Amino acid sequence: MLEERIRLREIDAYGNEDYKKWIGNPPLDEKAIVKNIFNGSKRFKEGIPYFWEKVILKKFGSIELFFEKWRSYCNENPTIDDEIVGSTRKLETEDWFVFIASQIEKSCLNLIENDYSKTINESYKKGIRFENYCMQILKQNGWEVKETPNTGDQGVDLIASINDLRICIQCKNHEKAIGNKAVQEISAGKLFWKGTHAILVSKSGFTKSAQQLAKSNKVRLINEYQLKDLKNLLFK
């Protein structure tokens, strides 16, 4: 259902999303619905109308039984909060599709929100694990390492120190090559934390643009394995 919603979405040149195809425009009258379905109308070939006919309607067994149950629901729940009008009004028989569509949309939006939260959470955990891994490598090679606060870190994850060296480090565990934004962040973070050097660690490499920007900003771009020899890398 969610995949179909995404498939039917249309996006214009300005990024505005249009879900008219997904929501559809079925007839609201019971007799007209029967006629449309019997004649193979395109109105029930995709989106929410298609889901209603192929999934919801099957659970009721027939259109007649669906509307019988719907009319009973209307009698038990005579009013509806109309978000478009902005007030409570009488629930009409023709409101069946608005009701069904709103319930389906709520389910879809909940799935999207839960999936987004899960993705963000997994990404966060993945980043923390990589950051901890980098910190352990540094400690094993004689560095004193401190983590910056989760909020207000100014683009710096770790600060590694030996003698008069104070290295500001950002750790990136992404699938794609790291771009300019991370270079800009660690450059600014170095100034904020009064570091002597800025290091960007990535498992996935860096874009050419990021490499050029890093060179002009004196940011060293390395992978996690090079942390073992960090002190020598700084003075090459």
Coordinates of C-alpha atoms in Angstrom, one line a residue:
M1 CA 0.0 0.0 0.0
L2 CA 2.8 2.4 0.9
E3 CA 4.8 1.5 -2.2
E4 CA 1.7 2.3 -4.3
R5 CA 1.3 5.6 -2.6
I6 CA 4.9 6.5 -3.5
R7 CA 4.5 5.2 -7.1
L8 CA 1.4 7.4 -7.7
R9 CA 3.0 10.5 -6.2
E10 CA 3.8 13.3 -8.7
I11 CA 6.5 15.9 -7.9
D12 CA 6.8 19.2 -9.8
A13 CA 9.9 21.2 -10.6
Y14 CA 9.7 22.9 -7.2
G15 CA 9.5 19.8 -5.2
N16 CA 5.8 20.1 -4.4
E17 CA 4.1 16.7 -4.0
D18 CA 0.7 15.8 -5.6
Y19 CA -1.3 12.8 -4.4
K20 CA -4.4 13.2 -6.6
K21 CA -3.8 9.9 -8.4
W22 CA -3.3 8.1 -5.1
I23 CA -6.4 9.5 -3.5
G24 CA -8.5 9.1 -6.6
N25 CA -12.0 10.3 -7.4
P26 CA -14.5 7.5 -7.2
P27 CA -18.3 8.0 -7.5
L28 CA -19.9 8.3 -4.1
D29 CA -23.3 7.0 -4.8
E30 CA -23.8 3.3 -4.2
K31 CA -25.6 2.6 -7.5
A32 CA -22.9 4.6 -9.5
I33 CA -20.2 2.6 -7.7
V34 CA -21.8 -0.7 -8.8
K35 CA -22.1 0.5 -12.4
N36 CA -18.5 1.7 -12.5
I37 CA -17.0 -1.5 -11.1
F38 CA -19.2 -3.6 -13.4
N39 CA -18.1 -1.6 -16.4
G40 CA -14.4 -1.8 -15.4
S41 CA -14.1 1.9 -14.8
K42 CA -10.6 3.3 -14.4
R43 CA -11.7 5.1 -11.2
F44 CA -11.1 1.8 -9.3
K45 CA -7.9 0.8 -11.1
E46 CA -5.4 2.4 -8.8
G47 CA -4.8 4.2 -5.5
I48 CA -7.1 4.2 -2.5
P49 CA -10.3 3.3 -4.6
Y50 CA -8.5 0.2 -5.9
F51 CA -7.4 -0.7 -2.3
W52 CA -11.0 -0.2 -1.1
E53 CA -12.5 -2.5 -3.8
K54 CA -9.8 -5.2 -3.7
V55 CA -9.1 -5.3 0.1
I56 CA -11.7 -3.6 2.2
L57 CA -14.8 -4.5 0.2
K58 CA -13.8 -8.2 0.1
K59 CA -13.9 -8.3 3.9
F60 CA -17.5 -7.2 3.7
G61 CA -18.4 -9.5 0.9
S62 CA -20.5 -7.1 -1.1
I63 CA -21.1 -3.4 -1.8
E64 CA -24.6 -3.7 -0.4
L65 CA -23.3 -5.1 2.9
F66 CA -20.6 -2.4 3.1
F67 CA -23.1 0.4 2.8
E68 CA -25.5 -1.3 5.2
K69 CA -22.7 -1.3 7.8
W70 CA -21.7 2.2 6.8
R71 CA -25.2 3.6 7.3
S72 CA -25.3 1.9 10.7
Y73 CA -22.0 3.6 11.6
C74 CA -23.5 7.0 10.5
N75 CA -26.5 6.4 12.8
E76 CA -24.2 5.6 15.8
N77 CA -21.8 8.4 14.9
P78 CA -24.0 11.2 13.5
T79 CA -21.3 13.9 13.4
I80 CA -17.8 14.3 12.0
D81 CA -15.0 16.8 12.6
D82 CA -14.6 18.3 9.2
E83 CA -11.0 19.6 8.9
I84 CA -11.7 21.4 5.6
V85 CA -14.7 23.3 6.9
G86 CA -13.1 23.7 10.3
S87 CA -16.2 22.6 12.3
T88 CA -18.3 19.7 13.3
R89 CA -21.0 18.7 10.8
K90 CA -23.5 15.9 10.1
L91 CA -22.0 12.7 8.8
E92 CA -23.5 11.9 5.4
T93 CA -23.7 8.6 3.5
E94 CA -21.5 10.1 0.8
D95 CA -18.7 10.7 3.3
W96 CA -17.8 7.0 3.2
F97 CA -14.8 7.6 0.9
V98 CA -13.5 10.6 2.8
F99 CA -13.6 8.5 5.9
I100 CA -11.9 5.5 4.3
A101 CA -9.3 7.7 2.6
S102 CA -8.4 9.5 5.8
Q103 CA -8.0 6.3 7.7
I104 CA -5.7 4.8 5.0
E105 CA -3.7 8.1 4.9
K106 CA -3.2 8.0 8.7
S107 CA -1.9 4.5 8.4
C108 CA 0.5 5.4 5.6
L109 CA 1.8 8.4 7.5
N110 CA 2.3 6.4 10.6
L111 CA 4.3 3.8 8.7
I112 CA 6.4 6.6 7.1
E113 CA 7.1 8.2 10.4
N114 CA 8.0 4.9 12.1
D115 CA 10.2 3.9 9.2
Y116 CA 11.9 7.4 9.3
S117 CA 12.5 7.2 13.0
K118 CA 13.9 3.7 12.7
T119 CA 16.3 4.8 9.9
I120 CA 17.4 7.8 11.9
N121 CA 17.9 5.7 15.0
E122 CA 19.9 3.0 13.1
S123 CA 22.0 5.7 11.4
Y124 CA 22.7 7.3 14.8
K125 CA 23.8 4.0 16.4
K126 CA 26.0 3.2 13.4
G127 CA 27.7 6.6 13.7
I128 CA 28.3 6.1 17.4
R129 CA 29.8 2.7 16.9
F130 CA 32.2 4.1 14.3
E131 CA 33.1 7.0 16.5
N132 CA 33.8 4.7 19.4
Y133 CA 35.9 2.5 17.2
C134 CA 38.0 5.5 16.1
M135 CA 38.4 6.5 19.7
Q136 CA 39.7 3.1 20.7
I137 CA 42.3 3.1 17.9
L138 CA 43.6 6.5 19.0
K139 CA 43.8 5.5 22.7
Q140 CA 45.6 2.3 21.8
N141 CA 48.2 4.4 20.1
G142 CA 48.9 6.8 22.9
W143 CA 46.4 9.6 22.4
E144 CA 44.3 11.1 25.1
V145 CA 40.8 11.3 23.6
K146 CA 37.7 13.2 24.7
E147 CA 34.3 13.1 23.2
T148 CA 32.5 16.4 22.5
P149 CA 28.8 16.9 23.7
N150 CA 26.1 15.4 21.5
T151 CA 24.7 18.9 21.1
G152 CA 26.8 21.9 20.3
D153 CA 29.7 19.9 19.1
Q154 CA 30.3 22.3 16.2
G155 CA 31.1 19.5 13.8
V156 CA 33.7 17.8 16.0
D157 CA 33.2 14.3 17.4
L158 CA 36.5 13.7 19.1
I159 CA 39.4 15.7 20.4
A160 CA 42.7 13.8 20.5
S161 CA 45.7 15.2 22.4
I162 CA 49.4 14.4 22.7
N163 CA 51.8 17.0 24.2
D164 CA 51.0 20.3 22.3
L165 CA 48.9 18.6 19.7
R166 CA 45.1 19.1 19.9
I167 CA 43.4 17.3 17.0
C168 CA 39.8 18.0 16.2
I169 CA 38.2 14.9 14.5
Q170 CA 34.9 14.2 12.8
C171 CA 34.0 10.6 12.1
K172 CA 31.8 9.7 9.1
N173 CA 30.4 6.2 8.6
H174 CA 28.4 6.7 5.4
E175 CA 27.9 4.6 2.3
K176 CA 28.6 7.5 -0.1
A177 CA 31.7 9.6 -0.5
I178 CA 31.8 12.6 1.9
G179 CA 31.3 16.0 0.4
N180 CA 32.1 19.6 1.2
K181 CA 29.7 20.1 4.1
A182 CA 31.8 17.9 6.4
V183 CA 35.0 19.7 5.5
Q184 CA 33.4 23.0 6.3
E185 CA 32.1 21.7 9.6
I186 CA 35.4 20.4 10.8
S187 CA 37.2 23.6 9.7
A188 CA 34.8 25.7 11.8
G189 CA 34.9 23.2 14.6
K190 CA 38.7 23.4 14.8
L191 CA 38.5 27.1 15.4
F192 CA 35.7 26.7 18.0
W193 CA 37.6 24.0 20.0
K194 CA 40.9 25.8 19.5
G195 CA 42.5 22.8 17.8
T196 CA 45.9 22.6 16.2
H197 CA 44.7 20.3 13.4
A198 CA 41.5 19.2 11.7
I199 CA 40.9 15.6 10.7
L200 CA 38.0 14.0 8.8
V201 CA 37.7 10.2 9.0
S202 CA 35.6 8.4 6.5
K203 CA 35.0 4.8 5.6
S204 CA 33.7 5.7 2.2
G205 CA 36.2 8.2 0.9
F206 CA 35.7 11.8 -0.3
T207 CA 34.5 13.6 -3.3
K208 CA 37.0 15.5 -5.5
S209 CA 35.4 18.7 -4.5
A210 CA 35.8 17.8 -0.8
Q211 CA 39.5 16.9 -1.4
Q212 CA 40.1 20.3 -3.0
L213 CA 38.3 22.2 -0.3
A214 CA 40.2 20.2 2.4
K215 CA 43.5 21.0 0.9
S216 CA 42.8 24.8 0.9
N217 CA 41.5 24.6 4.5
K218 CA 44.3 22.4 5.7
V219 CA 42.0 19.6 6.7
R220 CA 43.5 16.1 6.6
L221 CA 41.2 13.4 5.0
I222 CA 41.9 9.9 6.1
N223 CA 40.3 6.5 6.7
E224 CA 40.0 4.8 10.1
Y225 CA 43.1 2.5 9.5
Q226 CA 45.3 5.6 9.1
L227 CA 44.5 6.7 12.7
K228 CA 47.1 4.2 13.9
D229 CA 49.8 6.3 12.4
L230 CA 48.1 9.7 12.9
K231 CA 51.0 11.6 14.4
N232 CA 53.3 10.8 11.4
L233 CA 50.5 11.6 8.9
L234 CA 50.2 15.1 10.4
F235 CA 53.8 16.0 9.6
K236 CA 54.1 14.5 6.1

